[in-house]
Tab-separated table of N, CA and C in Angstrom:
chain	number	residue	atom	x	y	z
A	698	MET	N	-14.421	12.055	4.692
A	698	MET	CA	-14.145	11.987	3.273
A	698	MET	C	-15.318	11.339	2.542
A	699	ALA	N	-16.365	12.050	2.363
A	699	ALA	CA	-17.540	11.525	1.676
A	699	ALA	C	-17.459	11.839	0.186
A	700	THR	N	-17.966	10.938	-0.627
A	700	THR	CA	-18.037	11.153	-2.062
A	700	THR	C	-19.336	11.898	-2.360
A	701	PRO	N	-19.488	12.397	-3.595
A	701	PRO	CA	-20.747	13.059	-3.936
A	701	PRO	C	-21.967	12.155	-3.752
A	702	SER	N	-21.751	10.848	-3.828
A	702	SER	CA	-22.865	9.914	-3.677
A	702	SER	C	-23.214	9.655	-2.210
A	703	GLY	N	-22.427	10.227	-1.294
A	703	GLY	CA	-22.701	10.060	0.122
A	703	GLY	C	-21.901	8.965	0.789
A	704	TRP	N	-21.065	8.252	0.037
A	704	TRP	CA	-20.252	7.194	0.614
A	704	TRP	C	-19.119	7.802	1.426
A	705	GLN	N	-18.808	7.205	2.553
A	705	GLN	CA	-17.729	7.702	3.401
A	705	GLN	C	-16.754	6.567	3.702
A	706	GLU	N	-15.474	6.904	3.756
A	706	GLU	CA	-14.457	5.917	4.125
A	706	GLU	C	-14.806	5.339	5.494
A	707	PRO	N	-14.821	4.018	5.623
A	707	PRO	CA	-15.118	3.414	6.924
A	707	PRO	C	-14.154	3.861	8.024
A	708	THR	N	-12.888	4.064	7.671
A	708	THR	CA	-11.903	4.448	8.680
A	708	THR	C	-12.062	5.893	9.136
A	709	ALA	N	-12.803	6.690	8.382
A	709	ALA	CA	-13.023	8.088	8.780
A	709	ALA	C	-13.907	8.174	10.020
A	710	ARG	N	-14.603	7.095	10.337
A	710	ARG	CA	-15.484	7.093	11.505
A	710	ARG	C	-14.807	6.569	12.766
A	711	ILE	N	-13.551	6.133	12.640
A	711	ILE	CA	-12.828	5.611	13.797
A	711	ILE	C	-12.416	6.779	14.686
A	712	PRO	N	-12.716	6.697	15.994
A	712	PRO	CA	-12.267	7.769	16.890
A	712	PRO	C	-10.736	7.717	17.045
A	713	LEU	N	-10.089	8.841	16.838
A	713	LEU	CA	-8.629	8.909	16.906
A	713	LEU	C	-8.190	9.472	18.259
A	714	ARG	N	-7.116	8.938	18.795
A	714	ARG	CA	-6.586	9.430	20.068
A	714	ARG	C	-5.765	10.694	19.884
A	715	TRP	N	-5.220	10.882	18.717
A	715	TRP	CA	-4.422	12.073	18.447
A	715	TRP	C	-4.511	12.401	16.961
A	716	GLY	N	-4.341	13.668	16.642
A	716	GLY	CA	-4.308	14.125	15.260
A	716	GLY	C	-5.651	14.057	14.556
A	717	SER	N	-5.675	14.689	13.396
A	717	SER	CA	-6.890	14.658	12.589
A	717	SER	C	-6.780	13.551	11.546
A	718	TYR	N	-7.920	13.126	11.054
A	718	TYR	CA	-7.959	12.048	10.075
A	718	TYR	C	-7.140	12.405	8.836
A	719	ARG	N	-7.383	13.562	8.263
A	719	ARG	CA	-6.714	13.941	7.009
A	719	ARG	C	-5.202	14.057	7.159
A	720	VAL	N	-4.755	14.645	8.269
A	720	VAL	CA	-3.320	14.806	8.476
A	720	VAL	C	-2.649	13.453	8.677
A	721	ARG	N	-3.257	12.594	9.467
A	721	ARG	CA	-2.675	11.265	9.679
A	721	ARG	C	-2.704	10.440	8.401
A	722	TYR	N	-3.788	10.541	7.639
A	722	TYR	CA	-3.892	9.797	6.386
A	722	TYR	C	-2.818	10.261	5.404
A	723	ALA	N	-2.699	11.561	5.216
A	723	ALA	CA	-1.709	12.097	4.276
A	723	ALA	C	-0.287	11.776	4.731
A	724	GLY	N	-0.022	11.940	6.018
A	724	GLY	CA	1.310	11.636	6.538
A	724	GLY	C	1.651	10.163	6.404
A	725	ALA	N	0.686	9.319	6.713
A	725	ALA	CA	0.908	7.876	6.609
A	725	ALA	C	1.180	7.474	5.166
A	726	LEU	N	0.378	7.978	4.260
A	726	LEU	CA	0.555	7.643	2.848
A	726	LEU	C	1.932	8.098	2.359
A	727	ALA	N	2.330	9.308	2.731
A	727	ALA	CA	3.642	9.824	2.330
A	727	ALA	C	4.767	8.970	2.906
A	728	LEU	N	4.665	8.596	4.180
A	728	LEU	CA	5.715	7.780	4.808
A	728	LEU	C	5.773	6.374	4.215
A	729	ILE	N	4.622	5.782	3.959
A	729	ILE	CA	4.599	4.431	3.387
A	729	ILE	C	5.264	4.429	2.011
A	730	LEU	N	4.869	5.361	1.157
A	730	LEU	CA	5.423	5.401	-0.203
A	730	LEU	C	6.874	5.855	-0.225
A	731	ALA	N	7.178	6.940	0.483
A	731	ALA	CA	8.559	7.439	0.498
A	731	ALA	C	9.493	6.420	1.143
A	732	GLY	N	9.033	5.798	2.211
A	732	GLY	CA	9.852	4.788	2.863
A	732	GLY	C	10.164	3.630	1.927
A	733	ALA	N	9.161	3.201	1.179
A	733	ALA	CA	9.372	2.108	0.230
A	733	ALA	C	10.374	2.507	-0.849
A	734	LEU	N	10.281	3.727	-1.330
A	734	LEU	CA	11.201	4.177	-2.379
A	734	LEU	C	12.616	4.350	-1.849
A	735	VAL	N	12.754	4.901	-0.644
A	735	VAL	CA	14.090	5.056	-0.050
A	735	VAL	C	14.705	3.678	0.203
A	736	LEU	N	13.908	2.759	0.684
A	736	LEU	CA	14.384	1.398	0.923
A	736	LEU	C	14.933	0.796	-0.364
A	737	GLN	N	14.276	1.058	-1.490
A	737	GLN	CA	14.720	0.514	-2.776
A	737	GLN	C	16.045	1.110	-3.227
A	738	ALA	N	16.384	2.289	-2.717
A	738	ALA	CA	17.651	2.922	-3.076
A	738	ALA	C	18.820	2.335	-2.292
A	739	GLY	N	18.532	1.511	-1.301
A	739	GLY	CA	19.564	0.925	-0.465
A	739	GLY	C	20.331	-0.177	-1.163
A	740	SER	N	21.479	-0.487	-0.606
A	740	SER	CA	22.335	-1.570	-1.106
A	740	SER	C	23.315	-1.938	0.003
A	741	ALA	N	24.214	-2.837	-0.299
A	741	ALA	CA	25.240	-3.205	0.679
A	741	ALA	C	26.145	-2.020	0.994
A	742	TYR	N	26.242	-1.081	0.062
A	742	TYR	CA	27.084	0.095	0.246
A	742	TYR	C	26.322	1.265	0.859
A	743	ALA	N	25.013	1.184	0.845
A	743	ALA	CA	24.172	2.246	1.416
A	743	ALA	C	23.098	1.608	2.289
A	744	ASP	N	23.557	0.820	3.245
A	744	ASP	CA	22.611	0.095	4.101
A	744	ASP	C	21.792	1.023	4.989
A	745	TYR	N	22.286	2.223	5.244
A	745	TYR	CA	21.528	3.187	6.038
A	745	TYR	C	20.216	3.558	5.343
A	746	LEU	N	20.192	3.503	4.005
A	746	LEU	CA	18.952	3.788	3.281
A	746	LEU	C	17.917	2.695	3.503
A	747	ILE	N	18.374	1.477	3.659
A	747	ILE	CA	17.456	0.372	3.936
A	747	ILE	C	16.814	0.576	5.303
A	748	VAL	N	17.633	0.923	6.284
A	748	VAL	CA	17.129	1.142	7.644
A	748	VAL	C	16.200	2.358	7.673
A	749	LEU	N	16.622	3.454	7.060
A	749	LEU	CA	15.813	4.673	7.026
A	749	LEU	C	14.489	4.436	6.300
A	750	GLY	N	14.547	3.795	5.141
A	750	GLY	CA	13.343	3.528	4.357
A	750	GLY	C	12.384	2.599	5.075
A	751	ALA	N	12.919	1.521	5.644
A	751	ALA	CA	12.067	0.578	6.371
A	751	ALA	C	11.434	1.257	7.587
A	752	GLY	N	12.208	2.079	8.275
A	752	GLY	CA	11.667	2.798	9.441
A	752	GLY	C	10.537	3.737	9.064
A	753	ALA	N	10.722	4.483	7.985
A	753	ALA	CA	9.670	5.399	7.525
A	753	ALA	C	8.440	4.621	7.073
A	754	HIS	N	8.670	3.534	6.368
A	754	HIS	CA	7.564	2.700	5.876
A	754	HIS	C	6.748	2.154	7.050
A	755	ILE	N	7.428	1.633	8.045
A	755	ILE	CA	6.751	1.097	9.229
A	755	ILE	C	6.021	2.208	9.977
A	756	ALA	N	6.656	3.351	10.128
A	756	ALA	CA	6.014	4.481	10.823
A	756	ALA	C	4.733	4.897	10.105
A	757	GLY	N	4.763	4.876	8.786
A	757	GLY	CA	3.565	5.222	8.018
A	757	GLY	C	2.403	4.301	8.327
A	758	TRP	N	2.677	3.001	8.354
A	758	TRP	CA	1.613	2.046	8.676
A	758	TRP	C	1.085	2.279	10.087
A	759	LEU	N	1.977	2.631	11.010
A	759	LEU	CA	1.571	2.777	12.404
A	759	LEU	C	0.727	4.017	12.667
A	760	ILE	N	0.833	5.038	11.817
A	760	ILE	CA	0.007	6.237	12.048
A	760	ILE	C	-1.229	6.300	11.151
A	761	LEU	N	-1.352	5.369	10.224
A	761	LEU	CA	-2.518	5.349	9.340
A	761	LEU	C	-3.800	5.220	10.166
A	762	PRO	N	-4.800	6.045	9.912
A	762	PRO	CA	-6.053	5.905	10.660
A	762	PRO	C	-6.703	4.546	10.361
A	763	ALA	N	-6.618	3.655	11.321
A	763	ALA	CA	-7.168	2.299	11.196
A	763	ALA	C	-7.151	1.675	12.582
A	764	ARG	N	-7.698	0.491	12.687
A	764	ARG	CA	-7.678	-0.230	13.953
A	764	ARG	C	-6.233	-0.509	14.363
A	765	GLY	N	-5.913	-0.258	15.616
A	765	GLY	CA	-4.536	-0.359	16.108
A	765	GLY	C	-3.879	-1.706	15.912
A	766	ALA	N	-4.591	-2.782	16.225
A	766	ALA	CA	-4.004	-4.112	16.096
A	766	ALA	C	-3.689	-4.440	14.642
A	767	ARG	N	-4.530	-4.014	13.748
A	767	ARG	CA	-4.286	-4.253	12.322
A	767	ARG	C	-3.047	-3.514	11.857
A	768	ARG	N	-2.917	-2.260	12.290
A	768	ARG	CA	-1.752	-1.468	11.891
A	768	ARG	C	-0.466	-2.150	12.341
A	769	ALA	N	-0.457	-2.569	13.577
A	769	ALA	CA	0.739	-3.198	14.135
A	769	ALA	C	1.045	-4.526	13.435
A	770	ALA	N	0.018	-5.238	13.058
A	770	ALA	CA	0.211	-6.554	12.446
A	770	ALA	C	0.800	-6.476	11.043
A	771	VAL	N	0.555	-5.401	10.311
A	771	VAL	CA	1.006	-5.343	8.915
A	771	VAL	C	2.270	-4.529	8.705
A	772	ALA	N	2.687	-3.742	9.661
A	772	ALA	CA	3.797	-2.805	9.458
A	772	ALA	C	5.105	-3.510	9.070
A	773	VAL	N	5.558	-4.428	9.884
A	773	VAL	CA	6.834	-5.098	9.602
A	773	VAL	C	6.726	-6.046	8.398
A	774	PRO	N	5.675	-6.867	8.293
A	774	PRO	CA	5.579	-7.709	7.089
A	774	PRO	C	5.576	-6.898	5.792
A	775	SER	N	4.930	-5.747	5.797
A	775	SER	CA	4.920	-4.920	4.594
A	775	SER	C	6.321	-4.428	4.258
A	776	ALA	N	7.065	-3.991	5.269
A	776	ALA	CA	8.438	-3.534	5.025
A	776	ALA	C	9.299	-4.668	4.476
A	777	LEU	N	9.109	-5.864	4.987
A	777	LEU	CA	9.870	-7.011	4.481
A	777	LEU	C	9.508	-7.337	3.032
A	778	LEU	N	8.222	-7.259	2.717
A	778	LEU	CA	7.798	-7.543	1.339
A	778	LEU	C	8.313	-6.481	0.375
A	779	VAL	N	8.257	-5.222	0.784
A	779	VAL	CA	8.793	-4.149	-0.059
A	779	VAL	C	10.303	-4.311	-0.198
A	780	GLY	N	10.968	-4.648	0.891
A	780	GLY	CA	12.415	-4.850	0.850
A	780	GLY	C	12.839	-6.028	-0.002
A	781	SER	N	11.930	-6.969	-0.195
A	781	SER	CA	12.280	-8.140	-1.009
A	781	SER	C	12.597	-7.765	-2.452
A	782	LEU	N	12.159	-6.600	-2.886
A	782	LEU	CA	12.486	-6.162	-4.252
A	782	LEU	C	13.981	-5.948	-4.437
A	783	LEU	N	14.712	-5.833	-3.346
A	783	LEU	CA	16.163	-5.672	-3.457
A	783	LEU	C	16.834	-6.900	-4.068
A	784	ILE	N	16.149	-8.039	-4.058
A	784	ILE	CA	16.730	-9.233	-4.673
A	784	ILE	C	16.500	-9.271	-6.182
A	785	GLY	N	15.630	-8.419	-6.680
A	785	GLY	CA	15.394	-8.361	-8.117
A	785	GLY	C	13.921	-8.374	-8.478
A	786	SER	N	13.667	-8.321	-9.766
A	786	SER	CA	12.302	-8.204	-10.265
A	786	SER	C	11.444	-9.426	-9.984
A	787	VAL	N	12.055	-10.557	-9.725
A	787	VAL	CA	11.296	-11.768	-9.444
A	787	VAL	C	10.431	-11.581	-8.188
A	788	ALA	N	10.816	-10.670	-7.317
A	788	ALA	CA	10.071	-10.427	-6.080
A	788	ALA	C	8.913	-9.439	-6.271
A	789	ALA	N	8.736	-8.905	-7.461
A	789	ALA	CA	7.669	-7.921	-7.688
A	789	ALA	C	6.283	-8.490	-7.385
A	790	VAL	N	6.106	-9.782	-7.537
A	790	VAL	CA	4.806	-10.395	-7.232
A	790	VAL	C	4.470	-10.263	-5.746
A	791	LEU	N	5.480	-10.136	-4.912
A	791	LEU	CA	5.242	-10.034	-3.470
A	791	LEU	C	4.631	-8.692	-3.062
A	792	LEU	N	4.637	-7.723	-3.976
A	792	LEU	CA	4.040	-6.426	-3.658
A	792	LEU	C	2.519	-6.494	-3.559
A	793	VAL	N	1.959	-7.624	-3.909
A	793	VAL	CA	0.530	-7.826	-3.699
A	793	VAL	C	0.229	-7.789	-2.192
A	794	GLY	N	1.196	-8.165	-1.373
A	794	GLY	CA	1.015	-8.157	0.080
A	794	GLY	C	0.718	-6.774	0.643
A	795	PRO	N	1.573	-5.767	0.390
A	795	PRO	CA	1.262	-4.433	0.897
A	795	PRO	C	-0.075	-3.881	0.391
A	796	LEU	N	-0.448	-4.210	-0.841
A	796	LEU	CA	-1.763	-3.775	-1.326
A	796	LEU	C	-2.874	-4.454	-0.533
A	797	ALA	N	-2.743	-5.733	-0.287
A	797	ALA	CA	-3.753	-6.443	0.507
A	797	ALA	C	-3.812	-5.875	1.919
A	798	PHE	N	-2.654	-5.512	2.478
A	798	PHE	CA	-2.645	-4.888	3.809
A	798	PHE	C	-3.375	-3.551	3.779
A	799	TRP	N	-3.150	-2.779	2.714
A	799	TRP	CA	-3.824	-1.488	2.563
A	799	TRP	C	-5.340	-1.694	2.533
A	800	LEU	N	-5.786	-2.664	1.764
A	800	LEU	CA	-7.222	-2.929	1.664
A	800	LEU	C	-7.788	-3.385	3.003
A	801	LEU	N	-7.026	-4.164	3.747
A	801	LEU	CA	-7.452	-4.606	5.073
A	801	LEU	C	-7.597	-3.417	6.015
A	802	LEU	N	-6.607	-2.557	6.063
A	802	LEU	CA	-6.657	-1.421	6.969
A	802	LEU	C	-7.701	-0.386	6.547
A	803	ARG	N	-7.948	-0.263	5.267
A	803	ARG	CA	-8.959	0.685	4.778
A	803	ARG	C	-10.360	0.092	4.863
A	804	GLN	N	-10.472	-1.127	5.358
A	804	GLN	CA	-11.729	-1.839	5.577
A	804	GLN	C	-12.536	-1.996	4.285
A	805	ARG	N	-11.847	-2.458	3.249
A	805	ARG	CA	-12.519	-2.689	1.970
A	805	ARG	C	-13.268	-4.022	2.014
A	806	PRO	N	-14.399	-4.103	1.318
A	806	PRO	CA	-15.153	-5.368	1.280
A	806	PRO	C	-14.397	-6.433	0.492
A	807	GLY	N	-14.788	-7.671	0.689
A	807	GLY	CA	-14.111	-8.801	0.065
A	807	GLY	C	-13.966	-8.687	-1.443
A	808	ARG	N	-14.994	-8.195	-2.106
A	808	ARG	CA	-14.939	-8.070	-3.579
A	808	ARG	C	-13.784	-7.203	-4.045
A	809	SER	N	-13.432	-6.211	-3.255
A	809	SER	CA	-12.388	-5.279	-3.679
A	809	SER	C	-11.018	-5.939	-3.749
A	810	TYR	N	-10.867	-7.094	-3.110
A	810	TYR	CA	-9.586	-7.799	-3.157
A	810	TYR	C	-9.306	-8.384	-4.541
A	811	LEU	N	-10.281	-8.341	-5.433
A	811	LEU	CA	-10.035	-8.714	-6.827
A	811	LEU	C	-8.970	-7.812	-7.442
A	812	ALA	N	-8.847	-6.606	-6.926
A	812	ALA	CA	-7.850	-5.666	-7.431
A	812	ALA	C	-6.426	-6.148	-7.189
A	813	THR	N	-6.239	-7.089	-6.270
A	813	THR	CA	-4.887	-7.610	-6.023
A	813	THR	C	-4.382	-8.467	-7.181
A	814	LEU	N	-5.270	-8.848	-8.067
A	814	LEU	CA	-4.836	-9.632	-9.233
A	814	LEU	C	-3.959	-8.811	-10.173
A	815	LEU	N	-4.178	-7.492	-10.206
A	815	LEU	CA	-3.394	-6.642	-11.105
A	815	LEU	C	-1.910	-6.604	-10.731
A	816	PRO	N	-1.541	-6.315	-9.468
A	816	PRO	CA	-0.106	-6.340	-9.158
A	816	PRO	C	0.501	-7.744	-9.221
A	817	LEU	N	-0.317	-8.746	-8.994
A	817	LEU	CA	0.172	-10.116	-9.132
A	817	LEU	C	0.554	-10.379	-10.588
A	818	ALA	N	-0.345	-10.057	-11.509
A	818	ALA	CA	-0.063	-10.236	-12.937
A	818	ALA	C	1.089	-9.335	-13.380
A	819	SER	N	1.076	-8.110	-12.915
A	819	SER	CA	2.144	-7.176	-13.267
A	819	SER	C	3.496	-7.698	-12.804
A	820	GLY	N	3.552	-8.222	-11.585
A	820	GLY	CA	4.809	-8.759	-11.062
A	820	GLY	C	5.326	-9.921	-11.887
A	821	LEU	N	4.423	-10.798	-12.295
A	821	LEU	CA	4.829	-11.938	-13.126
A	821	LEU	C	5.365	-11.467	-14.479
A	822	ILE	N	4.693	-10.495	-15.062
A	822	ILE	CA	5.117	-9.971	-16.365
A	822	ILE	C	6.452	-9.229	-16.240
A	823	LEU	N	6.577	-8.389	-15.211
A	823	LEU	CA	7.813	-7.629	-15.020
A	823	LEU	C	9.014	-8.545	-14.792
A	824	ALA	N	8.803	-9.628	-14.073
A	824	ALA	CA	9.900	-10.570	-13.834
A	824	ALA	C	10.393	-11.187	-15.135
A	825	GLN	N	9.503	-11.369	-16.103
A	825	GLN	CA	9.895	-11.918	-17.400
A	825	GLN	C	10.528	-10.872	-18.306
A	826	LEU	N	9.968	-9.654	-18.281
A	826	LEU	CA	10.471	-8.601	-19.162
A	826	LEU	C	11.780	-7.991	-18.684
A	827	TYR	N	11.963	-7.902	-17.384
A	827	TYR	CA	13.133	-7.235	-16.806
A	827	TYR	C	13.827	-8.137	-15.787
A	828	PRO	N	14.467	-9.200	-16.247
A	828	PRO	CA	15.087	-10.137	-15.304
A	828	PRO	C	16.395	-9.621	-14.692
A	829	GLN	N	16.993	-8.601	-15.284
A	829	GLN	CA	18.269	-8.095	-14.798
A	829	GLN	C	18.079	-7.200	-13.578
A	830	TYR	N	18.995	-7.307	-12.641
A	830	TYR	CA	18.923	-6.512	-11.418
A	830	TYR	C	18.980	-5.011	-11.723
A	831	GLY	N	19.688	-4.637	-12.761
A	831	GLY	CA	19.836	-3.237	-13.128
A	831	GLY	C	18.551	-2.577	-13.591
A	832	ASP	N	17.531	-3.362	-13.860
A	832	ASP	CA	16.247	-2.823	-14.302
A	832	ASP	C	15.309	-2.530	-13.132
A	833	GLY	N	15.840	-2.502	-11.933
A	833	GLY	CA	15.023	-2.329	-10.735
A	833	GLY	C	14.191	-1.055	-10.735
A	834	ALA	N	14.733	0.036	-11.261
A	834	ALA	CA	13.991	1.297	-11.258
A	834	ALA	C	12.726	1.186	-12.102
A	835	ILE	N	12.821	0.504	-13.215
A	835	ILE	CA	11.651	0.307	-14.071
A	835	ILE	C	10.614	-0.541	-13.355
A	836	VAL	N	11.069	-1.621	-12.736
A	836	VAL	CA	10.162	-2.520	-12.023
A	836	VAL	C	9.469	-1.790	-10.886
A	837	VAL	N	10.217	-1.002	-10.125
A	837	VAL	CA	9.631	-0.255	-9.003
A	837	VAL	C	8.624	0.774	-9.512
A	838	ALA	N	8.969	1.503	-10.555
A	838	ALA	CA	8.069	2.534	-11.081
A	838	ALA	C	6.766	1.936	-11.610
A	839	VAL	N	6.879	0.892	-12.409
A	839	VAL	CA	5.677	0.256	-12.961
A	839	VAL	C	4.844	-0.360	-11.836
A	840	SER	N	5.504	-1.021	-10.893
A	840	SER	CA	4.783	-1.640	-9.777
A	840	SER	C	4.048	-0.598	-8.950
A	841	LEU	N	4.684	0.544	-8.718
A	841	LEU	CA	4.043	1.615	-7.951
A	841	LEU	C	2.777	2.109	-8.650
A	842	VAL	N	2.862	2.330	-9.944
A	842	VAL	CA	1.691	2.782	-10.707
A	842	VAL	C	0.573	1.739	-10.643
A	843	VAL	N	0.922	0.478	-10.816
A	843	VAL	CA	-0.076	-0.596	-10.796
A	843	VAL	C	-0.722	-0.703	-9.412
A	844	ILE	N	0.062	-0.590	-8.359
A	844	ILE	CA	-0.488	-0.714	-7.005
A	844	ILE	C	-1.395	0.460	-6.676
A	845	VAL	N	-0.991	1.658	-7.024
A	845	VAL	CA	-1.843	2.829	-6.768
A	845	VAL	C	-3.147	2.714	-7.565
A	846	ALA	N	-3.048	2.322	-8.822
A	846	ALA	CA	-4.258	2.139	-9.636
A	846	ALA	C	-5.152	1.057	-9.044
A	847	SER	N	-4.546	-0.017	-8.564
A	847	SER	CA	-5.315	-1.112	-7.962
A	847	SER	C	-6.026	-0.654	-6.696
A	848	ALA	N	-5.362	0.171	-5.897
A	848	ALA	CA	-5.993	0.693	-4.679
A	848	ALA	C	-7.207	1.552	-5.031
A	849	TRP	N	-7.100	2.351	-6.092
A	849	TRP	CA	-8.238	3.164	-6.518
A	849	TRP	C	-9.364	2.300	-7.084
A	850	ILE	N	-9.004	1.273	-7.819
A	850	ILE	CA	-10.014	0.345	-8.340
A	850	ILE	C	-10.740	-0.327	-7.182
A	851	ALA	N	-9.978	-0.751	-6.171
A	851	ALA	CA	-10.584	-1.378	-4.989
A	851	ALA	C	-11.517	-0.410	-4.275
A	852	ARG	N	-11.140	0.861	-4.217
A	852	ARG	CA	-12.013	1.870	-3.608
A	852	ARG	C	-13.306	1.994	-4.405
A	853	GLY	N	-13.192	2.022	-5.723
A	853	GLY	CA	-14.384	2.095	-6.572
A	853	GLY	C	-15.302	0.900	-6.361
A	854	ILE	N	-14.709	-0.277	-6.232
A	854	ILE	CA	-15.501	-1.479	-5.958
A	854	ILE	C	-16.189	-1.355	-4.611
A	855	ALA	N	-15.474	-0.818	-3.609
A	855	ALA	CA	-16.051	-0.658	-2.276
A	855	ALA	C	-17.230	0.310	-2.295
A	856	VAL	N	-17.071	1.404	-3.033
A	856	VAL	CA	-18.172	2.369	-3.121
A	856	VAL	C	-19.385	1.732	-3.771
A	857	ARG	N	-19.173	1.052	-4.885
A	857	ARG	CA	-20.292	0.412	-5.589
A	857	ARG	C	-20.938	-0.689	-4.748
A	858	THR	N	-20.116	-1.466	-4.066
A	858	THR	CA	-20.637	-2.549	-3.219
A	858	THR	C	-21.462	-1.997	-2.068
A	859	THR	N	-20.959	-0.964	-1.423
A	859	THR	CA	-21.626	-0.370	-0.278
A	859	THR	C	-22.936	0.313	-0.680
A	860	LEU	N	-22.918	0.976	-1.834
A	860	LEU	CA	-24.112	1.685	-2.279
A	860	LEU	C	-25.082	0.779	-3.028
A	861	GLY	N	-24.679	-0.473	-3.252
A	861	GLY	CA	-25.569	-1.437	-3.898
A	861	GLY	C	-25.764	-1.248	-5.374
A	862	ARG	N	-24.728	-0.775	-6.055
A	862	ARG	CA	-24.831	-0.568	-7.512
A	862	ARG	C	-24.273	-1.719	-8.271
């Protein structure tokens, strides 16, 4: 996955034991995001969604093209942090964890971790604006947009840092 400037994802150079880079990357991303969303649909009355969502989320982390030990180390903590949103919007700040795990597994340089400030600020603001449990869908949607944008910002920082711009 090289950019027009010649930059390549560091994880694209990792030798894989099975599957292709693109298929594993796309599958992992889909499982991580879908698992997180399914987990959020769970409740005491639909606990199977919590189990299904957490399982998919963990599976996504485990197949992401990255160093094996790193994948294993972040899978369960990420599911727990995503699941913490079930207690309400006050937990939105904890979504900075899965973003930091993503940056770790994608081998982003230290500067790119500045992007974690966005979901942290977003979580604090969302907790104030939407304190009611019933506003969970809004909190999840806004948090998802902020985290995806932050991941792209971190990628941009990594490209610029690596290319020396």
